[in-house]
PDB file of N, CA, C and O in Angstrom:
ATOM      1  N   PRO A   1       0.842  -1.196  -0.027  1.00 53.00           N
ATOM      2  CA  PRO A   1      -0.032  -0.045   0.053  1.00 53.00           C
ATOM      3  C   PRO A   1       0.861   1.265   0.000  1.00 53.00           C
ATOM      4  O   PRO A   1       1.829   1.296   0.720  1.00 53.00           O
ATOM      5  N   SER A   2       0.393   2.280  -0.842  1.00 67.00           N
ATOM      6  CA  SER A   2       1.263   3.393  -0.926  1.00 67.00           C
ATOM      7  C   SER A   2       0.998   4.494   0.283  1.00 67.00           C
ATOM      8  O   SER A   2       1.828   5.269   0.544  1.00 67.00           O
ATOM      9  N   GLU A   3      -0.156   4.296   0.870  1.00 86.00           N
ATOM     10  CA  GLU A   3      -0.517   5.248   2.026  1.00 86.00           C
ATOM     11  C   GLU A   3      -0.628   4.438   3.253  1.00 86.00           C
ATOM     12  O   GLU A   3      -1.796   4.400   3.854  1.00 86.00           O
ATOM     13  N   THR A   4       0.340   3.795   3.781  1.00 92.00           N
ATOM     14  CA  THR A   4       0.304   3.129   5.005  1.00 92.00           C
ATOM     15  C   THR A   4       0.476   4.027   6.220  1.00 92.00           C
ATOM     16  O   THR A   4       1.426   4.914   6.161  1.00 92.00           O
ATOM     17  N   ARG A   5      -0.425   4.099   7.149  1.00 95.00           N
ATOM     18  CA  ARG A   5      -0.381   4.806   8.380  1.00 95.00           C
ATOM     19  C   ARG A   5      -0.257   3.865   9.580  1.00 95.00           C
ATOM     20  O   ARG A   5      -1.121   2.939   9.682  1.00 95.00           O
ATOM     21  N   VAL A   6       0.466   4.287  10.550  1.00 96.00           N
ATOM     22  CA  VAL A   6       0.566   3.454  11.772  1.00 96.00           C
ATOM     23  C   VAL A   6       0.170   4.392  12.842  1.00 96.00           C
ATOM     24  O   VAL A   6       0.933   5.492  13.157  1.00 96.00           O
ATOM     25  N   ALA A   7      -0.990   4.210  13.625  1.00 95.00           N
ATOM     26  CA  ALA A   7      -1.372   5.011  14.719  1.00 95.00           C
ATOM     27  C   ALA A   7      -1.487   4.175  15.940  1.00 95.00           C
ATOM     28  O   ALA A   7      -1.899   2.984  15.858  1.00 95.00           O
ATOM     29  N   VAL A   8      -1.109   4.711  17.021  1.00 95.00           N
ATOM     30  CA  VAL A   8      -1.184   3.972  18.231  1.00 95.00           C
ATOM     31  C   VAL A   8      -2.141   4.682  19.353  1.00 95.00           C
ATOM     32  O   VAL A   8      -2.033   5.978  19.513  1.00 95.00           O
ATOM     33  N   THR A   9      -2.959   3.998  19.943  1.00 92.00           N
ATOM     34  CA  THR A   9      -3.716   4.551  21.044  1.00 92.00           C
ATOM     35  C   THR A   9      -3.761   3.589  22.230  1.00 92.00           C
ATOM     36  O   THR A   9      -3.591   2.430  22.136  1.00 92.00           O
ATOM     37  N   GLY A  10      -3.967   4.221  23.350  1.00 88.00           N
ATOM     38  CA  GLY A  10      -4.005   3.513  24.636  1.00 88.00           C
ATOM     39  C   GLY A  10      -2.563   3.231  25.280  1.00 88.00           C
ATOM     40  O   GLY A  10      -2.482   2.520  26.303  1.00 88.00           O
ATOM     41  N   ALA A  11      -1.496   3.799  24.620  1.00 90.00           N
ATOM     42  CA  ALA A  11      -0.197   3.705  25.214  1.00 90.00           C
ATOM     43  C   ALA A  11       0.372   4.901  25.712  1.00 90.00           C
ATOM     44  O   ALA A  11       1.141   4.925  26.665  1.00 90.00           O
ATOM     45  N   GLY A  12       0.093   5.961  25.027  1.00 84.00           N
ATOM     46  CA  GLY A  12       0.632   7.273  25.370  1.00 84.00           C
ATOM     47  C   GLY A  12      -0.127   8.002  26.269  1.00 84.00           C
ATOM     48  O   GLY A  12      -1.428   7.974  26.374  1.00 84.00           O
ATOM     49  N   ALA A  13       0.568   8.960  27.094  1.00 78.00           N
ATOM     50  CA  ALA A  13      -0.027   9.620  28.104  1.00 78.00           C
ATOM     51  C   ALA A  13      -0.931  10.789  27.552  1.00 78.00           C
ATOM     52  O   ALA A  13      -1.870  11.251  28.173  1.00 78.00           O
ATOM     53  N   SER A  14      -0.548  11.133  26.209  1.00 81.00           N
ATOM     54  CA  SER A  14      -1.303  12.262  25.585  1.00 81.00           C
ATOM     55  C   SER A  14      -2.179  11.757  24.469  1.00 81.00           C
ATOM     56  O   SER A  14      -2.285  12.602  23.486  1.00 81.00           O
ATOM     57  N   GLY A  15      -2.601  10.586  24.406  1.00 86.00           N
ATOM     58  CA  GLY A  15      -3.536  10.230  23.368  1.00 86.00           C
ATOM     59  C   GLY A  15      -2.948   9.466  22.165  1.00 86.00           C
ATOM     60  O   GLY A  15      -1.906   8.803  22.275  1.00 86.00           O
ATOM     61  N   VAL A  16      -3.667   9.511  21.126  1.00 93.00           N
ATOM     62  CA  VAL A  16      -3.140   8.887  19.880  1.00 93.00           C
ATOM     63  C   VAL A  16      -1.940   9.480  19.171  1.00 93.00           C
ATOM     64  O   VAL A  16      -1.782  10.736  19.260  1.00 93.00           O
ATOM     65  N   PHE A  17      -1.008   8.697  18.737  1.00 94.00           N
ATOM     66  CA  PHE A  17       0.123   9.186  17.972  1.00 94.00           C
ATOM     67  C   PHE A  17       0.619   8.374  16.884  1.00 94.00           C
ATOM     68  O   PHE A  17       0.225   7.161  16.874  1.00 94.00           O
ATOM     69  N   ARG A  18       1.181   8.873  15.913  1.00 95.00           N
ATOM     70  CA  ARG A  18       1.616   7.998  14.795  1.00 95.00           C
ATOM     71  C   ARG A  18       3.140   7.624  15.023  1.00 95.00           C
ATOM     72  O   ARG A  18       3.851   8.262  15.704  1.00 95.00           O
ATOM     73  N   VAL A  19       3.509   6.665  14.163  1.00 96.00           N
ATOM     74  CA  VAL A  19       4.897   6.169  14.259  1.00 96.00           C
ATOM     75  C   VAL A  19       5.451   6.274  12.839  1.00 96.00           C
ATOM     76  O   VAL A  19       5.316   5.283  12.102  1.00 96.00           O
ATOM     77  N   PRO A  20       6.087   7.347  12.427  1.00 96.00           N
ATOM     78  CA  PRO A  20       6.561   7.521  11.235  1.00 96.00           C
ATOM     79  C   PRO A  20       7.620   6.450  10.710  1.00 96.00           C
ATOM     80  O   PRO A  20       7.703   6.155   9.584  1.00 96.00           O
ATOM     81  N   GLU A  21       8.452   5.886  11.709  1.00 97.00           N
ATOM     82  CA  GLU A  21       9.478   4.948  11.263  1.00 97.00           C
ATOM     83  C   GLU A  21       8.806   3.714  10.877  1.00 97.00           C
ATOM     84  O   GLU A  21       9.285   3.041   9.879  1.00 97.00           O
ATOM     85  N   PHE A  22       7.783   3.301  11.532  1.00 98.00           N
ATOM     86  CA  PHE A  22       6.978   2.135  11.108  1.00 98.00           C
ATOM     87  C   PHE A  22       6.402   2.341   9.680  1.00 98.00           C
ATOM     88  O   PHE A  22       6.340   1.383   8.853  1.00 98.00           O
ATOM     89  N   GLU A  23       5.833   3.524   9.520  1.00 97.00           N
ATOM     90  CA  GLU A  23       5.116   3.837   8.263  1.00 97.00           C
ATOM     91  C   GLU A  23       6.172   3.777   7.120  1.00 97.00           C
ATOM     92  O   GLU A  23       5.890   3.172   6.022  1.00 97.00           O
ATOM     93  N   ALA A  24       7.343   4.322   7.241  1.00 96.00           N
ATOM     94  CA  ALA A  24       8.373   4.291   6.205  1.00 96.00           C
ATOM     95  C   ALA A  24       8.779   2.894   5.929  1.00 96.00           C
ATOM     96  O   ALA A  24       8.965   2.589   4.739  1.00 96.00           O
ATOM     97  N   ALA A  25       8.914   2.054   6.887  1.00 97.00           N
ATOM     98  CA  ALA A  25       9.345   0.664   6.639  1.00 97.00           C
ATOM     99  C   ALA A  25       8.247  -0.109   5.901  1.00 97.00           C
ATOM    100  O   ALA A  25       8.609  -0.903   4.970  1.00 97.00           O
ATOM    101  N   LEU A  26       7.059   0.124   6.351  1.00 96.00           N
ATOM    102  CA  LEU A  26       5.947  -0.548   5.601  1.00 96.00           C
ATOM    103  C   LEU A  26       5.641  -0.168   4.194  1.00 96.00           C
ATOM    104  O   LEU A  26       5.172  -0.798   3.427  1.00 96.00           O
ATOM    105  N   LYS A  27       6.065   1.145   3.968  1.00 95.00           N
ATOM    106  CA  LYS A  27       5.853   1.762   2.642  1.00 95.00           C
ATOM    107  C   LYS A  27       6.865   1.036   1.691  1.00 95.00           C
ATOM    108  O   LYS A  27       6.370   0.659   0.540  1.00 95.00           O
ATOM    109  N   LYS A  28       7.956   0.707   2.151  1.00 94.00           N
ATOM    110  CA  LYS A  28       9.045  -0.006   1.341  1.00 94.00           C
ATOM    111  C   LYS A  28       8.649  -1.400   1.115  1.00 94.00           C
ATOM    112  O   LYS A  28       8.815  -1.811  -0.106  1.00 94.00           O
ATOM    113  N   ARG A  29       8.065  -2.086   2.069  1.00 95.00           N
ATOM    114  CA  ARG A  29       7.669  -3.520   2.026  1.00 95.00           C
ATOM    115  C   ARG A  29       6.644  -3.718   3.059  1.00 95.00           C
ATOM    116  O   ARG A  29       7.042  -3.693   4.284  1.00 95.00           O
ATOM    117  N   PHE A  30       5.488  -3.983   2.688  1.00 95.00           N
ATOM    118  CA  PHE A  30       4.330  -4.295   3.672  1.00 95.00           C
ATOM    119  C   PHE A  30       4.442  -5.703   4.146  1.00 95.00           C
ATOM    120  O   PHE A  30       3.811  -6.594   3.590  1.00 95.00           O
ATOM    121  N   SER A  31       5.170  -5.965   5.247  1.00 96.00           N
ATOM    122  CA  SER A  31       5.421  -7.188   5.787  1.00 96.00           C
ATOM    123  C   SER A  31       5.907  -7.065   7.252  1.00 96.00           C
ATOM    124  O   SER A  31       6.471  -6.084   7.640  1.00 96.00           O
ATOM    125  N   PRO A  32       5.415  -7.958   8.014  1.00 97.00           N
ATOM    126  CA  PRO A  32       5.817  -7.948   9.451  1.00 97.00           C
ATOM    127  C   PRO A  32       7.244  -7.945   9.739  1.00 97.00           C
ATOM    128  O   PRO A  32       7.804  -7.319  10.541  1.00 97.00           O
ATOM    129  N   LYS A  33       8.055  -8.562   8.798  1.00 97.00           N
ATOM    130  CA  LYS A  33       9.500  -8.524   8.843  1.00 97.00           C
ATOM    131  C   LYS A  33      10.049  -7.145   8.785  1.00 97.00           C
ATOM    132  O   LYS A  33      11.224  -6.989   9.244  1.00 97.00           O
ATOM    133  N   SER A  34       9.385  -6.277   8.028  1.00 97.00           N
ATOM    134  CA  SER A  34       9.909  -4.889   7.796  1.00 97.00           C
ATOM    135  C   SER A  34       9.926  -4.170   9.170  1.00 97.00           C
ATOM    136  O   SER A  34      10.683  -3.147   9.313  1.00 97.00           O
ATOM    137  N   LEU A  35       9.137  -4.627  10.110  1.00 97.00           N
ATOM    138  CA  LEU A  35       9.113  -3.933  11.449  1.00 97.00           C
ATOM    139  C   LEU A  35      10.123  -4.490  12.429  1.00 97.00           C
ATOM    140  O   LEU A  35      10.213  -3.978  13.526  1.00 97.00           O
ATOM    141  N   GLU A  36      10.788  -5.668  12.183  1.00 96.00           N
ATOM    142  CA  GLU A  36      11.621  -6.290  13.058  1.00 96.00           C
ATOM    143  C   GLU A  36      12.805  -5.310  13.411  1.00 96.00           C
ATOM    144  O   GLU A  36      13.298  -4.753  12.456  1.00 96.00           O
ATOM    145  N   GLY A  37      13.060  -5.205  14.616  1.00 95.00           N
ATOM    146  CA  GLY A  37      14.166  -4.469  15.087  1.00 95.00           C
ATOM    147  C   GLY A  37      13.692  -2.936  15.180  1.00 95.00           C
ATOM    148  O   GLY A  37      14.652  -2.095  15.813  1.00 95.00           O
ATOM    149  N   LEU A  38      12.660  -2.632  14.804  1.00 97.00           N
ATOM    150  CA  LEU A  38      12.185  -1.184  15.012  1.00 97.00           C
ATOM    151  C   LEU A  38      11.509  -1.010  16.411  1.00 97.00           C
ATOM    152  O   LEU A  38      10.676  -1.883  16.766  1.00 97.00           O
ATOM    153  N   THR A  39      11.799   0.089  17.084  1.00 95.00           N
ATOM    154  CA  THR A  39      11.205   0.168  18.409  1.00 95.00           C
ATOM    155  C   THR A  39      10.842   1.649  18.546  1.00 95.00           C
ATOM    156  O   THR A  39      11.144   2.497  17.720  1.00 95.00           O
ATOM    157  N   ILE A  40       9.962   1.886  19.476  1.00 95.00           N
ATOM    158  CA  ILE A  40       9.669   3.248  19.904  1.00 95.00           C
ATOM    159  C   ILE A  40      10.107   3.584  21.316  1.00 95.00           C
ATOM    160  O   ILE A  40      10.303   2.628  22.145  1.00 95.00           O
ATOM    161  N   PRO A  41      10.462   4.804  21.451  1.00 95.00           N
ATOM    162  CA  PRO A  41      10.917   5.151  22.852  1.00 95.00           C
ATOM    163  C   PRO A  41       9.840   5.038  23.920  1.00 95.00           C
ATOM    164  O   PRO A  41       8.648   5.306  23.572  1.00 95.00           O
ATOM    165  N   ALA A  42      10.211   4.696  25.122  1.00 94.00           N
ATOM    166  CA  ALA A  42       9.172   4.621  26.282  1.00 94.00           C
ATOM    167  C   ALA A  42       8.880   6.007  26.715  1.00 94.00           C
ATOM    168  O   ALA A  42       7.864   6.137  27.476  1.00 94.00           O
ATOM    169  N   ASP A  43       9.641   7.077  26.379  1.00 92.00           N
ATOM    170  CA  ASP A  43       9.365   8.402  26.863  1.00 92.00           C
ATOM    171  C   ASP A  43       8.049   8.804  26.434  1.00 92.00           C
ATOM    172  O   ASP A  43       7.741   8.757  25.244  1.00 92.00           O
ATOM    173  N   GLY A  44       7.249   9.331  27.315  1.00 89.00           N
ATOM    174  CA  GLY A  44       5.945   9.858  26.943  1.00 89.00           C
ATOM    175  C   GLY A  44       4.892   8.758  26.975  1.00 89.00           C
ATOM    176  O   GLY A  44       3.690   9.083  26.830  1.00 89.00           O
ATOM    177  N   LEU A  45       5.105   7.589  27.241  1.00 93.00           N
ATOM    178  CA  LEU A  45       4.094   6.523  27.225  1.00 93.00           C
ATOM    179  C   LEU A  45       3.667   6.331  28.694  1.00 93.00           C
ATOM    180  O   LEU A  45       4.348   6.640  29.608  1.00 93.00           O
ATOM    181  N   ALA A  46       2.365   5.859  28.816  1.00 91.00           N
ATOM    182  CA  ALA A  46       1.816   5.678  30.127  1.00 91.00           C
ATOM    183  C   ALA A  46       2.516   4.444  30.819  1.00 91.00           C
ATOM    184  O   ALA A  46       2.855   3.487  30.190  1.00 91.00           O
ATOM    185  N   GLY A  47       2.621   4.565  32.196  1.00 91.00           N
ATOM    186  CA  GLY A  47       3.105   3.499  32.933  1.00 91.00           C
ATOM    187  C   GLY A  47       2.191   3.402  34.162  1.00 91.00           C
ATOM    188  O   GLY A  47       1.818   4.483  34.746  1.00 91.00           O
ATOM    189  N   ASP A  48       1.686   2.172  34.558  1.00 91.00           N
ATOM    190  CA  ASP A  48       0.898   2.071  35.664  1.00 91.00           C
ATOM    191  C   ASP A  48       0.943   0.594  36.264  1.00 91.00           C
ATOM    192  O   ASP A  48       1.845  -0.089  35.837  1.00 91.00           O
ATOM    193  N   ILE A  49       0.045   0.280  37.096  1.00 93.00           N
ATOM    194  CA  ILE A  49       0.100  -1.117  37.676  1.00 93.00           C
ATOM    195  C   ILE A  49      -0.054  -2.222  36.629  1.00 93.00           C
ATOM    196  O   ILE A  49       0.288  -3.400  36.931  1.00 93.00           O
ATOM    197  N   HIS A  50      -0.674  -1.931  35.486  1.00 90.00           N
ATOM    198  CA  HIS A  50      -0.956  -2.879  34.443  1.00 90.00           C
ATOM    199  C   HIS A  50       0.257  -3.011  33.520  1.00 90.00           C
ATOM    200  O   HIS A  50       0.337  -4.142  32.777  1.00 90.00           O
ATOM    201  N   GLY A  51       1.101  -2.074  33.373  1.00 92.00           N
ATOM    202  CA  GLY A  51       2.373  -2.261  32.694  1.00 92.00           C
ATOM    203  C   GLY A  51       3.150  -0.923  32.679  1.00 92.00           C
ATOM    204  O   GLY A  51       2.655   0.208  32.662  1.00 92.00           O
ATOM    205  N   SER A  52       4.427  -1.172  32.599  1.00 95.00           N
ATOM    206  CA  SER A  52       5.423  -0.061  32.590  1.00 95.00           C
ATOM    207  C   SER A  52       5.378   0.597  31.163  1.00 95.00           C
ATOM    208  O   SER A  52       4.891   0.070  30.187  1.00 95.00           O
ATOM    209  N   ALA A  53       5.947   1.830  31.122  1.00 94.00           N
ATOM    210  CA  ALA A  53       6.183   2.364  29.806  1.00 94.00           C
ATOM    211  C   ALA A  53       6.956   1.613  28.846  1.00 94.00           C
ATOM    212  O   ALA A  53       6.717   1.510  27.694  1.00 94.00           O
ATOM    213  N   GLU A  54       8.003   0.957  29.377  1.00 96.00           N
ATOM    214  CA  GLU A  54       8.891   0.246  28.630  1.00 96.00           C
ATOM    215  C   GLU A  54       8.101  -1.077  28.070  1.00 96.00           C
ATOM    216  O   GLU A  54       8.246  -1.466  26.971  1.00 96.00           O
ATOM    217  N   TYR A  55       7.189  -1.734  28.883  1.00 95.00           N
ATOM    218  CA  TYR A  55       6.448  -2.777  28.384  1.00 95.00           C
ATOM    219  C   TYR A  55       5.525  -2.367  27.308  1.00 95.00           C
ATOM    220  O   TYR A  55       5.323  -2.979  26.222  1.00 95.00           O
ATOM    221  N   ARG A  56       4.851  -1.154  27.424  1.00 95.00           N
ATOM    222  CA  ARG A  56       3.978  -0.652  26.378  1.00 95.00           C
ATOM    223  C   ARG A  56       4.673  -0.360  25.101  1.00 95.00           C
ATOM    224  O   ARG A  56       4.167  -0.651  24.053  1.00 95.00           O
ATOM    225  N   ALA A  57       5.892   0.183  25.213  1.00 96.00           N
ATOM    226  CA  ALA A  57       6.705   0.411  24.082  1.00 96.00           C
ATOM    227  C   ALA A  57       7.072  -0.866  23.268  1.00 96.00           C
ATOM    228  O   ALA A  57       6.807  -0.960  21.986  1.00 96.00           O
ATOM    229  N   HIS A  58       7.265  -2.035  24.043  1.00 96.00           N
ATOM    230  CA  HIS A  58       7.492  -3.273  23.468  1.00 96.00           C
ATOM    231  C   HIS A  58       6.250  -3.720  22.757  1.00 96.00           C
ATOM    232  O   HIS A  58       6.367  -4.300  21.638  1.00 96.00           O
ATOM    233  N   LEU A  59       5.085  -3.625  23.413  1.00 95.00           N
ATOM    234  CA  LEU A  59       3.846  -3.973  22.884  1.00 95.00           C
ATOM    235  C   LEU A  59       3.473  -3.426  21.618  1.00 95.00           C
ATOM    236  O   LEU A  59       2.829  -3.945  20.657  1.00 95.00           O
ATOM    237  N   VAL A  60       3.856  -2.182  21.404  1.00 96.00           N
ATOM    238  CA  VAL A  60       3.484  -1.455  20.148  1.00 96.00           C
ATOM    239  C   VAL A  60       4.139  -2.105  19.045  1.00 96.00           C
ATOM    240  O   VAL A  60       3.468  -2.315  17.930  1.00 96.00           O
ATOM    241  N   GLY A  61       5.407  -2.533  19.154  1.00 96.00           N
ATOM    242  CA  GLY A  61       5.999  -3.310  18.102  1.00 96.00           C
ATOM    243  C   GLY A  61       5.417  -4.607  17.768  1.00 96.00           C
ATOM    244  O   GLY A  61       5.136  -5.070  16.650  1.00 96.00           O
ATOM    245  N   VAL A  62       5.152  -5.386  18.851  1.00 97.00           N
ATOM    246  CA  VAL A  62       4.475  -6.689  18.834  1.00 97.00           C
ATOM    247  C   VAL A  62       3.180  -6.567  18.005  1.00 97.00           C
ATOM    248  O   VAL A  62       2.917  -7.347  17.067  1.00 97.00           O
ATOM    249  N   LEU A  63       2.299  -5.707  18.639  1.00 96.00           N
ATOM    250  CA  LEU A  63       1.015  -5.594  17.988  1.00 96.00           C
ATOM    251  C   LEU A  63       1.030  -5.061  16.562  1.00 96.00           C
ATOM    252  O   LEU A  63       0.091  -5.472  15.772  1.00 96.00           O
ATOM    253  N   ALA A  64       1.932  -4.110  16.237  1.00 97.00           N
ATOM    254  CA  ALA A  64       2.043  -3.746  14.897  1.00 97.00           C
ATOM    255  C   ALA A  64       2.351  -4.860  13.983  1.00 97.00           C
ATOM    256  O   ALA A  64       1.806  -4.984  12.838  1.00 97.00           O
ATOM    257  N   ARG A  65       3.295  -5.667  14.295  1.00 97.00           N
ATOM    258  CA  ARG A  65       3.674  -6.802  13.504  1.00 97.00           C
ATOM    259  C   ARG A  65       2.519  -7.791  13.279  1.00 97.00           C
ATOM    260  O   ARG A  65       2.258  -8.284  12.205  1.00 97.00           O
ATOM    261  N   ARG A  66       1.785  -7.975  14.326  1.00 97.00           N
ATOM    262  CA  ARG A  66       0.611  -8.827  14.244  1.00 97.00           C
ATOM    263  C   ARG A  66      -0.514  -8.246  13.328  1.00 97.00           C
ATOM    264  O   ARG A  66      -1.056  -8.969  12.575  1.00 97.00           O
ATOM    265  N   ALA A  67      -0.738  -6.912  13.423  1.00 97.00           N
ATOM    266  CA  ALA A  67      -1.641  -6.237  12.675  1.00 97.00           C
ATOM    267  C   ALA A  67      -1.307  -6.390  11.113  1.00 97.00           C
ATOM    268  O   ALA A  67      -2.209  -6.621  10.313  1.00 97.00           O
ATOM    269  N   VAL A  68      -0.094  -6.179  10.896  1.00 97.00           N
ATOM    270  CA  VAL A  68       0.389  -6.296   9.494  1.00 97.00           C
ATOM    271  C   VAL A  68       0.247  -7.743   9.010  1.00 97.00           C
ATOM    272  O   VAL A  68      -0.218  -8.019   7.844  1.00 97.00           O
ATOM    273  N   ALA A  69       0.528  -8.736   9.902  1.00 97.00           N
ATOM    274  CA  ALA A  69       0.340 -10.140   9.519  1.00 97.00           C
ATOM    275  C   ALA A  69      -1.063 -10.400   9.132  1.00 97.00           C
ATOM    276  O   ALA A  69      -1.425 -11.189   8.066  1.00 97.00           O
ATOM    277  N   ASP A  70      -1.925  -9.955   9.962  1.00 97.00           N
ATOM    278  CA  ASP A  70      -3.343 -10.215   9.797  1.00 97.00           C
ATOM    279  C   ASP A  70      -3.973  -9.374   8.573  1.00 97.00           C
ATOM    280  O   ASP A  70      -4.809  -9.936   7.894  1.00 97.00           O
ATOM    281  N   ALA A  71      -3.384  -8.330   8.211  1.00 93.00           N
ATOM    282  CA  ALA A  71      -3.839  -7.586   7.112  1.00 93.00           C
ATOM    283  C   ALA A  71      -3.382  -8.162   5.775  1.00 93.00           C
ATOM    284  O   ALA A  71      -4.094  -8.029   4.631  1.00 93.00           O
ATOM    285  N   GLY A  72      -2.180  -8.794   5.765  1.00 78.00           N
ATOM    286  CA  GLY A  72      -1.687  -9.450   4.649  1.00 78.00           C
ATOM    287  C   GLY A  72      -2.208 -10.728   4.309  1.00 78.00           C
ATOM    288  O   GLY A  72      -2.341 -11.275   3.292  1.00 78.00           O
TER     289      GLY A  72
END
């Protein structure tokens, strides 16, 4: 897809945000493998008793790869 967008909700302290690095990788090749090794910083993500900011940052990558796999 030429217009791939990656938006994250439920992880950031200030609402929905996009992940341009993921979008660029998926524009080159729409595959879960394109996202391997890419991460987002934990800075600005919510952390609470259900999960730390670092855990949520990790989940963004995991769930993005799963979404791409399901879409393809």
